[in-house]
GROMACS .gro file of C-alpha atoms in nm:
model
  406
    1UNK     CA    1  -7.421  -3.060 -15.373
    2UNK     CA    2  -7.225  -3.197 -15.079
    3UNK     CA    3  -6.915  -3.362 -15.162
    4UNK     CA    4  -6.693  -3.588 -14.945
    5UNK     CA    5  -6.351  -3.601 -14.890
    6UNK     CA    6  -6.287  -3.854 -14.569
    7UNK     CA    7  -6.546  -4.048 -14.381
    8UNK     CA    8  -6.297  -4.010 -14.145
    9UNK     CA    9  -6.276  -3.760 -13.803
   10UNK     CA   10  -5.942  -3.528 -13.891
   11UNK     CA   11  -5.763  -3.573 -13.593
   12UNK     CA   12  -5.468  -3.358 -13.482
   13UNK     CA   13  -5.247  -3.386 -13.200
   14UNK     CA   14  -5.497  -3.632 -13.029
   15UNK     CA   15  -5.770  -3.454 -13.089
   16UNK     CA   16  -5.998  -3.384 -13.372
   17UNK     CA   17  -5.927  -3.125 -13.556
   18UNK     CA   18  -6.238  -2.944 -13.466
   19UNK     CA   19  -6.150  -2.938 -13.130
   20UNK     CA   20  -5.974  -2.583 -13.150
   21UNK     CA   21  -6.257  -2.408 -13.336
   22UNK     CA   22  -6.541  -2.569 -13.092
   23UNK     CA   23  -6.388  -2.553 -12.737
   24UNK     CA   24  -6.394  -2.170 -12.670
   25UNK     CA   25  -6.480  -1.805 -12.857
   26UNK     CA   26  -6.127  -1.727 -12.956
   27UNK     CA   27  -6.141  -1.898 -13.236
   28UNK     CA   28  -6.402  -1.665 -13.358
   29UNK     CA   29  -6.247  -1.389 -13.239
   30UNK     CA   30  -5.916  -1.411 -13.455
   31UNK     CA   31  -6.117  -1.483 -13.709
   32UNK     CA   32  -6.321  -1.203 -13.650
   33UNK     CA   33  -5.952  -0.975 -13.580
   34UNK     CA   34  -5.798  -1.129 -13.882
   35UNK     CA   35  -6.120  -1.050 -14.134
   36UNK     CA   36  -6.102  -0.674 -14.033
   37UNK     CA   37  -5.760  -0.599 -14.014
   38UNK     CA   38  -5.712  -0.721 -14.354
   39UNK     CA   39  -5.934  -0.466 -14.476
   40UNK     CA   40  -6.046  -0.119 -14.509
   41UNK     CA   41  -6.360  -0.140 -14.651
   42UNK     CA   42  -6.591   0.068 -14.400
   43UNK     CA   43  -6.911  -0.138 -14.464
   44UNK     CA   44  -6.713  -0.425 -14.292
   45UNK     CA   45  -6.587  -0.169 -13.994
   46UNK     CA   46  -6.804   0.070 -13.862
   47UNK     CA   47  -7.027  -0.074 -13.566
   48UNK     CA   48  -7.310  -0.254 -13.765
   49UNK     CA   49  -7.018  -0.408 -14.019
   50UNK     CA   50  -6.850  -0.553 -13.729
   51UNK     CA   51  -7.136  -0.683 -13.586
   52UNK     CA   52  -7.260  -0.886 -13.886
   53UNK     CA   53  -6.890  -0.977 -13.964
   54UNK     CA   54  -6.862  -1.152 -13.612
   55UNK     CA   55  -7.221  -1.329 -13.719
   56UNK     CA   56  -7.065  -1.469 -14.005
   57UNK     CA   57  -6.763  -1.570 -13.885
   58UNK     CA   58  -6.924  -1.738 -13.616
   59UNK     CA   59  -7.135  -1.935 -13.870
   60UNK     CA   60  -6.805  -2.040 -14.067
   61UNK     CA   61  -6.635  -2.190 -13.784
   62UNK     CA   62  -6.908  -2.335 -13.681
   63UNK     CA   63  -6.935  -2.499 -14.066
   64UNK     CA   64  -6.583  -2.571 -14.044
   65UNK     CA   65  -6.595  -2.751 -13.768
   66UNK     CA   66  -6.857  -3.002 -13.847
   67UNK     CA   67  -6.668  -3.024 -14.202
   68UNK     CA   68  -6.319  -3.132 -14.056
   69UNK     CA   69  -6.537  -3.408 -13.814
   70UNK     CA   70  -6.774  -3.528 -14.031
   71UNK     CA   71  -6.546  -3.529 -14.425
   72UNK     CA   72  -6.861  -3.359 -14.605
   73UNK     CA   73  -6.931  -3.056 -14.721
   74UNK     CA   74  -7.210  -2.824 -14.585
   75UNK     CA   75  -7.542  -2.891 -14.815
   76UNK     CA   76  -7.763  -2.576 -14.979
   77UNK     CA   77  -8.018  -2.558 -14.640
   78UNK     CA   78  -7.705  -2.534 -14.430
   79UNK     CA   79  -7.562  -2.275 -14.635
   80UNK     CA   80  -7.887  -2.073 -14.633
   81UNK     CA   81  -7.792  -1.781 -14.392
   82UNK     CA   82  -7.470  -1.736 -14.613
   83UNK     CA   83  -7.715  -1.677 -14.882
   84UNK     CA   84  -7.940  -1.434 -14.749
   85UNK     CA   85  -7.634  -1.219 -14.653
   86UNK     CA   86  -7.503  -1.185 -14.972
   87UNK     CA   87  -7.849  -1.101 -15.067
   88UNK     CA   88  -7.881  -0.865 -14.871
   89UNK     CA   89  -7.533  -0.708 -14.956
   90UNK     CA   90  -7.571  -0.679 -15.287
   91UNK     CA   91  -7.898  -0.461 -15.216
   92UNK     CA   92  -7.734  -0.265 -15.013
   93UNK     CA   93  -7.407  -0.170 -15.328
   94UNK     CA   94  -7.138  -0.313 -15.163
   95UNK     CA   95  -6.864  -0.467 -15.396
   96UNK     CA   96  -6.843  -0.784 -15.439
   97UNK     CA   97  -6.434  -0.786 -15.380
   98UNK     CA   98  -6.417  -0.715 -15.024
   99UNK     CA   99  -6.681  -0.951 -14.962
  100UNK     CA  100  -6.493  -1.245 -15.091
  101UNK     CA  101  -6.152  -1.118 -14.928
  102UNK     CA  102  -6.320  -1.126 -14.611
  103UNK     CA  103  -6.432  -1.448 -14.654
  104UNK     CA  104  -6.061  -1.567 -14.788
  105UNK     CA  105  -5.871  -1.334 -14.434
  106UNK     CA  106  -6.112  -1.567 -14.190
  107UNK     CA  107  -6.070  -1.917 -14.368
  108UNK     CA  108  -5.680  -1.835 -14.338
  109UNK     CA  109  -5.705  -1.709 -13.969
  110UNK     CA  110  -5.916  -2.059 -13.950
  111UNK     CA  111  -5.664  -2.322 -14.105
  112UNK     CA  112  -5.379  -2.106 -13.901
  113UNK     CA  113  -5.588  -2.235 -13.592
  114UNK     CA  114  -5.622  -2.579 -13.725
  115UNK     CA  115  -5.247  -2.592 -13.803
  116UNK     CA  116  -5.096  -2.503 -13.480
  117UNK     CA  117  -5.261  -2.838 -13.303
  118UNK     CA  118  -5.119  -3.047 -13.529
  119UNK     CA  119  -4.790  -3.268 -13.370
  120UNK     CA  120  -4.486  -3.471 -13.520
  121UNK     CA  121  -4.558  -3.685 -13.787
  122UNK     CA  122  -4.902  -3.565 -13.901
  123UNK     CA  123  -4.837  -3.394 -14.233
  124UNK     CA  124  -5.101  -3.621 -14.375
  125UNK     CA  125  -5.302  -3.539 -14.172
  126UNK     CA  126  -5.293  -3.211 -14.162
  127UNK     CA  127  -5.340  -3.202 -14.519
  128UNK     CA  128  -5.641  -3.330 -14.543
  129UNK     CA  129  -5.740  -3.098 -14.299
  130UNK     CA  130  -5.644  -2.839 -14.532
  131UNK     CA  131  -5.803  -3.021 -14.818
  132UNK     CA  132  -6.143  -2.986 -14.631
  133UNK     CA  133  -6.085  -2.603 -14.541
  134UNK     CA  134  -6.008  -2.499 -14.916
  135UNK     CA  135  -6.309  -2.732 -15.052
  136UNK     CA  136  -6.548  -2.544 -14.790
  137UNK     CA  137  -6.413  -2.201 -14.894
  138UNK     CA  138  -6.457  -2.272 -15.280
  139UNK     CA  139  -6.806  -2.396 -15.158
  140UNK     CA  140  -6.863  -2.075 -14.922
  141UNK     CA  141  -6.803  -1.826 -15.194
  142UNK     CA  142  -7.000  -2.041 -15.482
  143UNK     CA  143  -7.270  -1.989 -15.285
  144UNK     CA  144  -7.168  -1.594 -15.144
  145UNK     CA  145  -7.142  -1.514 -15.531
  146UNK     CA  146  -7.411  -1.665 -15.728
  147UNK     CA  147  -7.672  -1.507 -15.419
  148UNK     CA  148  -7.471  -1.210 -15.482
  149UNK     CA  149  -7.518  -1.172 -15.844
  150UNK     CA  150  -7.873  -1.296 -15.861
  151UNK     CA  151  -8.000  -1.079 -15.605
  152UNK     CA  152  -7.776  -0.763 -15.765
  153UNK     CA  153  -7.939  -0.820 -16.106
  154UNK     CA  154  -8.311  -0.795 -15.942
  155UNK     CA  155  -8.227  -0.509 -15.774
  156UNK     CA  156  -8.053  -0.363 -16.027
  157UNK     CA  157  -8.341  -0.440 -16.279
  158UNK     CA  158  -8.622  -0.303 -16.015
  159UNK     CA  159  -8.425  -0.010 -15.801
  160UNK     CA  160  -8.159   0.030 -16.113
  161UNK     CA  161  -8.258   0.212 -16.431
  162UNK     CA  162  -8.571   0.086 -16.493
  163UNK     CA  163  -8.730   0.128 -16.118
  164UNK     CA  164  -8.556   0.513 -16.131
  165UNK     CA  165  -8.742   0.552 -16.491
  166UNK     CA  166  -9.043   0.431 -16.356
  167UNK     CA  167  -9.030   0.643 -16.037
  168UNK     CA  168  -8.968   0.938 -16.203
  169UNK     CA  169  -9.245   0.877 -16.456
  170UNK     CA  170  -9.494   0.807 -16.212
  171UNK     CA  171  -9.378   1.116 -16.007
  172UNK     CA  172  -9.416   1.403 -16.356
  173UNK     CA  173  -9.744   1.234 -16.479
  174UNK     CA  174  -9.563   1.121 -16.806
  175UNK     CA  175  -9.806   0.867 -16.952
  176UNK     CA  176  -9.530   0.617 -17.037
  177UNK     CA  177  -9.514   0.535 -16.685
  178UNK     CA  178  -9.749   0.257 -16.785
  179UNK     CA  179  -9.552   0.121 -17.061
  180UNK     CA  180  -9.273   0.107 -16.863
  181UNK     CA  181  -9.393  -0.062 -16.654
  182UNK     CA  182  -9.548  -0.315 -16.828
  183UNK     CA  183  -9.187  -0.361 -17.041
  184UNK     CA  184  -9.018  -0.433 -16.728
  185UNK     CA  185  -9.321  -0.674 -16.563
  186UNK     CA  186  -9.377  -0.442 -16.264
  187UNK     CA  187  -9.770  -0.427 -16.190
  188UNK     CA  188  -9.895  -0.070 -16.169
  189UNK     CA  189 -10.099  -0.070 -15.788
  190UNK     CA  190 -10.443   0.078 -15.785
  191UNK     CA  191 -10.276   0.328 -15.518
  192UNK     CA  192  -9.968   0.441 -15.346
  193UNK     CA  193  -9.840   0.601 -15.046
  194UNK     CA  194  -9.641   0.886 -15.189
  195UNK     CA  195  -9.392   0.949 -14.881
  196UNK     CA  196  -9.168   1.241 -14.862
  197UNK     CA  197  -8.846   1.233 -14.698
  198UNK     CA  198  -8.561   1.361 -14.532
  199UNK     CA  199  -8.224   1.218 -14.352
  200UNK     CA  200  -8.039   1.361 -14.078
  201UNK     CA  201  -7.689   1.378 -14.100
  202UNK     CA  202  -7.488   1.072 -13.997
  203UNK     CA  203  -7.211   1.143 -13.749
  204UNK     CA  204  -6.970   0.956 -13.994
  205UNK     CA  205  -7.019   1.273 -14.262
  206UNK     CA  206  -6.782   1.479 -14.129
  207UNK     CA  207  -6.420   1.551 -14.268
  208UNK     CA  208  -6.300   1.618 -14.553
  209UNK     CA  209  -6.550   1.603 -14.877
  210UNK     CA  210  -6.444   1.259 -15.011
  211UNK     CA  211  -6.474   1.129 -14.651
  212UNK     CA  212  -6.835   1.312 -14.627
  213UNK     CA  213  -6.947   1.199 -14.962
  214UNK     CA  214  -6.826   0.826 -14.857
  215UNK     CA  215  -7.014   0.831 -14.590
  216UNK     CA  216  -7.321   0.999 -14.729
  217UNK     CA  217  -7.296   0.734 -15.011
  218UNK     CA  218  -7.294   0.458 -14.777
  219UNK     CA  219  -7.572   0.558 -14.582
  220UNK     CA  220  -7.799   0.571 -14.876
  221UNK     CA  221  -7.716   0.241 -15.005
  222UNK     CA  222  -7.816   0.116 -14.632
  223UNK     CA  223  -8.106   0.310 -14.687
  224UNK     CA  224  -8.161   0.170 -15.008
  225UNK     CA  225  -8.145  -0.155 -14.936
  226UNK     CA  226  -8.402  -0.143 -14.652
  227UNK     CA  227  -8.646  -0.017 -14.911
  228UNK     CA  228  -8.557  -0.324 -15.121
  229UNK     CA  229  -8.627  -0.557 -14.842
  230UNK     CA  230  -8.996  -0.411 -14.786
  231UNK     CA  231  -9.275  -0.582 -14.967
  232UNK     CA  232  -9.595  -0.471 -14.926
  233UNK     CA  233  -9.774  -0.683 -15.145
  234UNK     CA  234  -9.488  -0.540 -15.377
  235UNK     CA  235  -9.181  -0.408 -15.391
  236UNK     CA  236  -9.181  -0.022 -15.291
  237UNK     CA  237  -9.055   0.222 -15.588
  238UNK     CA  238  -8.780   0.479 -15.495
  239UNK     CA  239  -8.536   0.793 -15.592
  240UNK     CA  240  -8.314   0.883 -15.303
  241UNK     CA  241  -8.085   1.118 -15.266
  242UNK     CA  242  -7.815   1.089 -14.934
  243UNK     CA  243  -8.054   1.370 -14.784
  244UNK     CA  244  -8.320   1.278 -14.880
  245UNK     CA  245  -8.640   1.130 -15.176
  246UNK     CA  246  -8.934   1.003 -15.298
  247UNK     CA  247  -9.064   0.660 -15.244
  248UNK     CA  248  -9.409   0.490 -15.378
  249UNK     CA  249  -9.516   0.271 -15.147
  250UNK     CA  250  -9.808   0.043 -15.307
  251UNK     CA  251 -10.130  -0.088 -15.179
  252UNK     CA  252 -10.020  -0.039 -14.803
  253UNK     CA  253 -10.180  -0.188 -14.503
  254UNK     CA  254 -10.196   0.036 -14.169
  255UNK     CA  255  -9.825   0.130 -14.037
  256UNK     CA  256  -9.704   0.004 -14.337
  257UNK     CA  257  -9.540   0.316 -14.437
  258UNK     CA  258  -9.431   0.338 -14.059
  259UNK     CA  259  -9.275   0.021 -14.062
  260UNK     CA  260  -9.109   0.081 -14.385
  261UNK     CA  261  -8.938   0.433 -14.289
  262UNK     CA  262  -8.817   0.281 -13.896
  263UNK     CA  263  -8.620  -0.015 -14.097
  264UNK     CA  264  -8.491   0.288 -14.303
  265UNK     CA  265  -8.417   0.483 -14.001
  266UNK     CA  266  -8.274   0.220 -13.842
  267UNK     CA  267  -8.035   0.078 -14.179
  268UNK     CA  268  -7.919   0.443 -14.244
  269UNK     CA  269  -7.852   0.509 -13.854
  270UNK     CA  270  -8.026   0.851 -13.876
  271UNK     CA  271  -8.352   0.973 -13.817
  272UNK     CA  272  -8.568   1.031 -14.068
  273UNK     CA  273  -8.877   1.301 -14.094
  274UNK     CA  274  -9.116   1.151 -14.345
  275UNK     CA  275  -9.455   1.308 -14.456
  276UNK     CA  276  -9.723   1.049 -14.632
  277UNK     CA  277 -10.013   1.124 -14.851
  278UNK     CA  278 -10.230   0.885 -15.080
  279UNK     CA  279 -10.279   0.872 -15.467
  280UNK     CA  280 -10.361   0.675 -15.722
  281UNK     CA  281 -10.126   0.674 -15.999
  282UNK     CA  282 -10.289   0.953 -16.240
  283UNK     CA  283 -10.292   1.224 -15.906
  284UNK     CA  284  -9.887   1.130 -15.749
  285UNK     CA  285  -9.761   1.445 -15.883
  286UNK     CA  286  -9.992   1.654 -15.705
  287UNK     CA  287  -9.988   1.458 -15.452
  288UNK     CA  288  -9.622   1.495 -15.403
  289UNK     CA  289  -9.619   1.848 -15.379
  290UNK     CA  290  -9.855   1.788 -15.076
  291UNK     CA  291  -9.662   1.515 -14.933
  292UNK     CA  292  -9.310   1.807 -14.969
  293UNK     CA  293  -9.520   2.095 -14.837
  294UNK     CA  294  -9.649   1.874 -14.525
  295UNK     CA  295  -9.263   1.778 -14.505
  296UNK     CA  296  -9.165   2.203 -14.473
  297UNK     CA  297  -9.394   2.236 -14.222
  298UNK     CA  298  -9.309   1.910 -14.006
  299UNK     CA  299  -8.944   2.085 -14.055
  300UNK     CA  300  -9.033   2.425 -13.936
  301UNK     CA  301  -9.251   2.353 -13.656
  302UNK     CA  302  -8.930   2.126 -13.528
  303UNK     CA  303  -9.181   1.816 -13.488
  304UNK     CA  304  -9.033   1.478 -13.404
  305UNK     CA  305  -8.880   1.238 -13.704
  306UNK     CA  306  -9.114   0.968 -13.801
  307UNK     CA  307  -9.433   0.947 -14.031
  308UNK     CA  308  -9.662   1.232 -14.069
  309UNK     CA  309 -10.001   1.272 -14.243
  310UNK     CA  310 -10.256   1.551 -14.318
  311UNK     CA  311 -10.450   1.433 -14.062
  312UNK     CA  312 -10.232   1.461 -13.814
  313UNK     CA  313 -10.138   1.803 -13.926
  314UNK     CA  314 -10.494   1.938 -14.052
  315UNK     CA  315 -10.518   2.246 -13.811
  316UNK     CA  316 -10.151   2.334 -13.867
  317UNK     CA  317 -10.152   2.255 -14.266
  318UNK     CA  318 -10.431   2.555 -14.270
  319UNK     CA  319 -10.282   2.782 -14.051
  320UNK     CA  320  -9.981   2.767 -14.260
  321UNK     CA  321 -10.138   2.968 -14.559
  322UNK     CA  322 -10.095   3.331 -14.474
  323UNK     CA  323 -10.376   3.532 -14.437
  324UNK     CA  324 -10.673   3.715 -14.200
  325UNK     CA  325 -10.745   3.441 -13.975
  326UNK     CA  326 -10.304   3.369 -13.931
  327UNK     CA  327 -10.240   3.734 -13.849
  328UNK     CA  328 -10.527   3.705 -13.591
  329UNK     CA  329 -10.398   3.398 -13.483
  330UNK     CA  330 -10.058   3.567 -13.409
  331UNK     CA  331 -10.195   3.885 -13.208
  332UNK     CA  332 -10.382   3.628 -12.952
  333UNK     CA  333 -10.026   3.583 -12.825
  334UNK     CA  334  -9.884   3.972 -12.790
  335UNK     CA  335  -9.951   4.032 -12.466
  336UNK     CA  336  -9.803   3.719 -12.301
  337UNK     CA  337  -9.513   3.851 -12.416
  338UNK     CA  338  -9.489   4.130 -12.191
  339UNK     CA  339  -9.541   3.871 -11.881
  340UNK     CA  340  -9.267   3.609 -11.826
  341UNK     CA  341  -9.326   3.211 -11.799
  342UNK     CA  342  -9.646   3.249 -11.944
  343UNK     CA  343  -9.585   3.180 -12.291
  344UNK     CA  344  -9.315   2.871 -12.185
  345UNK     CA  345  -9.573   2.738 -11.999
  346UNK     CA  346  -9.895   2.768 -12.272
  347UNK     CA  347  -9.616   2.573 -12.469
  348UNK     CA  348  -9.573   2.322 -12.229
  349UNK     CA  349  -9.927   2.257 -12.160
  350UNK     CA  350 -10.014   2.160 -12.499
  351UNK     CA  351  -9.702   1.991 -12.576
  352UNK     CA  352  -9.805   1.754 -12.282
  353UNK     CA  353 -10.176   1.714 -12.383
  354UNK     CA  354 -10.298   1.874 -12.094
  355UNK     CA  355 -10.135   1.755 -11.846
  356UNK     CA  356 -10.069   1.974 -11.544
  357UNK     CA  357  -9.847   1.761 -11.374
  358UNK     CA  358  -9.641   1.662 -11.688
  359UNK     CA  359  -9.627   1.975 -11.783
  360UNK     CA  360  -9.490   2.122 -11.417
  361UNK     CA  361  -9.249   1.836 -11.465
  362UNK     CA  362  -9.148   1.977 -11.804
  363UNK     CA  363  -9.091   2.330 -11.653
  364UNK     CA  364  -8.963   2.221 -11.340
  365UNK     CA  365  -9.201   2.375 -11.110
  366UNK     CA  366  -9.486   2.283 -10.909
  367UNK     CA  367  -9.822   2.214 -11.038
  368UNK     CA  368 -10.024   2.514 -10.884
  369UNK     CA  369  -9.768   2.723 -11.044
  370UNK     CA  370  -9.857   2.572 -11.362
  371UNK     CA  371 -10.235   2.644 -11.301
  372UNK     CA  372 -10.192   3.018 -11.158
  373UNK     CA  373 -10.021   3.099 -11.476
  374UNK     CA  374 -10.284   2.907 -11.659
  375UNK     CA  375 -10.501   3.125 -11.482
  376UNK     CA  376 -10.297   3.419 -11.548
  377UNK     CA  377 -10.347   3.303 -11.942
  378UNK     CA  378 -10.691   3.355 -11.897
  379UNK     CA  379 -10.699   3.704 -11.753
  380UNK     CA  380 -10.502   3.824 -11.985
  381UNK     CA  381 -10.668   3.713 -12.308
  382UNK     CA  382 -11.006   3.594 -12.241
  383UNK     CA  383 -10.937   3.257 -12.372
  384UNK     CA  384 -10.959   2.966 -12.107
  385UNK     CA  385 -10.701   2.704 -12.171
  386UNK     CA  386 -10.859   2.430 -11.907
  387UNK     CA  387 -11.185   2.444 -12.185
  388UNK     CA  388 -11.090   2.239 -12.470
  389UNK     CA  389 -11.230   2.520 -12.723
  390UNK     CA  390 -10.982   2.772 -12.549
  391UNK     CA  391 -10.711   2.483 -12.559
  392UNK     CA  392 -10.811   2.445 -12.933
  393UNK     CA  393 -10.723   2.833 -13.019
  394UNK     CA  394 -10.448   2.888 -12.793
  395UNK     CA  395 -10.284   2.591 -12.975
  396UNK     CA  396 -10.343   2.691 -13.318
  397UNK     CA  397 -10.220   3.083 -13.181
  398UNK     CA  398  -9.906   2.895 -13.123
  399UNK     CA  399  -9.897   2.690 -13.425
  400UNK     CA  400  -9.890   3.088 -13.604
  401UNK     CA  401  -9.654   3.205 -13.389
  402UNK     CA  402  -9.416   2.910 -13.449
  403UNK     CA  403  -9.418   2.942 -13.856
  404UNK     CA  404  -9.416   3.306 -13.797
  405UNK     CA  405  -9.080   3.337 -13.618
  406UNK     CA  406  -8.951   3.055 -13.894
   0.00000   0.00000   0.00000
């Protein structure tokens, strides 16, 4: 509820008061330098930290501004971005302290500003100035808190202990996955994505263990959180680990999971392999054996990070399972061996779909190189890789040859 303290314009050595926080940038920016020299906490620090803690402080000088002209206190719509922040920071695990110490650093880099325009004579005021600033900051972290707190105990209550229970029901097949769910009022969906995943390695988990670990730990809770943000109708179910997990995605619509995993990708600031399969809830086990065994192959056939499905991966899902038709698969290939380029450039052709000229572009040559040794191909094993039924077993000979040297 907004609250008044002057109808009147503060007004400071001849000016108003806001005059030092709305004429240029630098007002931000020793907020900004204040905020994060006053603390150590690395969700505030590293690049994306900084980035949001500039956003904010930008946002707070612009609120105190209008607060030292205007006597009143910001209302709940203007303090709506505020909200969503904290929101979104209590998803993501970080404490609550450093928040509000942040918050406390800029609004004293702010009155600092405020103070240094004021002249002879104006101790009154200045303190009402003041009077403003501390009212806006008790406002500020009402508001910072109570978002906090309420959005901490949702997540807690749907990706705490009760979403991990449920996840790891639904994942074994125990049969209480229903009654837990129905205890906590989450709505089994008819189906779910069951996606498999892994996480590269940030560049910030190096060091010594603790520093690894914090950084490992922090990247997961990024990670986390962009799960928690995804609704789609519902909220996605998860167990993570800092290299990887499981999550349920329910009901999805096309590129939901896609979606899902790039905002994951993109919170955690590493890419992520991902391998997607469908079930309804009595068949996720299974399923998630599938969804892990796609996942080892996407791994050893080195394929780009991203979503993958069966049906992207049909021909080399089968070819996976040793047997007659693998080891026949693999002898197709012997005597390119013996020729060089010829096996680099069978690569290259079916890595670019194709594509002569790409794939000269790829191997740096020209493109009747490419088809003389396409040519050469031919001769040498009878298969034609300009037919698309040659193209067809020459890839999956290299699909073989791939999991066979892995």
């Amino acid at each position: 509820m907004p609250t008044t303290s002057t109808a009147e314009t503060v007004t400071l050595g001849g000016r108003p008061a806001s005059h030092c926080l709305r004429s240029t940038r630098d007002a931000t920016l020793t907020v900004v330098e204040r905020i994060l020299a006053s603390t150590d906490c690395r969700e505030l620090t590293d690049e994306t930290g900084r980035g949001e803690v500039a956003q904010i402080a930008a946002l707070c000088v612009e609120l105190a501004a209008d607060v030292l002209d205007s006597g009143t206190q910001p209302s709940s719509i203007d303090l709506s971005r505020l909200r969503e922040s904290a929101g979104r920071w209590a998803r993501a695990g970080m404490p609550i302290a450093p928040i509000l110490h942040a918050f406390h650093a800029g609004f004293s880099a702010g009155l600092r500003l405020v103070a240094d325009t004021a002249g002879p004579g104006e101790h009154a005021a200045l303190v009402d100035g003041a009077v403003l600033m501390f009212g806006l900051l008790d406002v500020v972290s009402e508001a910072v808190t109570s978002s906090y707190l309420d959005e901490y105990k949702a997540a807690a209550s749907l990706m705490g202990d009760v979403g991990h229970s449920l996840t790891t029901a639904l994942l074994a097949g125990d049969p209480r996955a229903h009654r837990i769910a129905e205890r906590s009022g989450i709505e089994l969906a008819a189906s779910y994505e069951v996606v498999a995943l892994h996480f590269s390695v940030h560049p910030d988990e190096s060091g010594s263990p603790a520093e690894r670990d914090i950084a490992a730990g922090m990247k997961q809770r990024r990670i986390h959180a962009a799960i928690a943000d995804a609704v789609s109708p519902s909220h996605p179910l998860a167990v993570l680990s800092p290299s990887g997990g499981t999550v349920l995605v329910p009901d999805t619509a096309p590129n939901t999971v896609e979606a899902i995993v790039d905002g994951m990708s993109a919170a955690g600031g590493v890419p992520i392999h991902a391998a997607s399969v469908t079930a309804v809830p009595s068949r996720i086990p299974e399923e998630a054996e599938n969804a892990y065994e796609l996942l080892r192959l996407v791994h050893r056939l080195e394929y780009r990070p991203g979503v993958h499905r069966i049906a992207d991966l049909a021909l080399e899902f089968q070819i996976a399972r040793p047997g007659v038709g693998r080891r026949h698969l693999q002898k197709i290939l012997d005597p390119l061996r013996l020729v060089p380029d010829l096996l680099p450039t069978l690569r290259a052709f079916v890595e670019t779909e194709a594509n002569r000229k790409k794939a000269a572009k790829q191997l740096v040559v020209h493109p009747n190189t490419v088809d003389y040794r396409l040519k050469r191909i031919e001769q040498i094993t009878g298969i034609d890789p300009m037919k698309s039924s040659g193209l067809r077993s020459l890839h999956a000979a290299l699909v073989a040859d791939s999991l066979d040297a892995r």
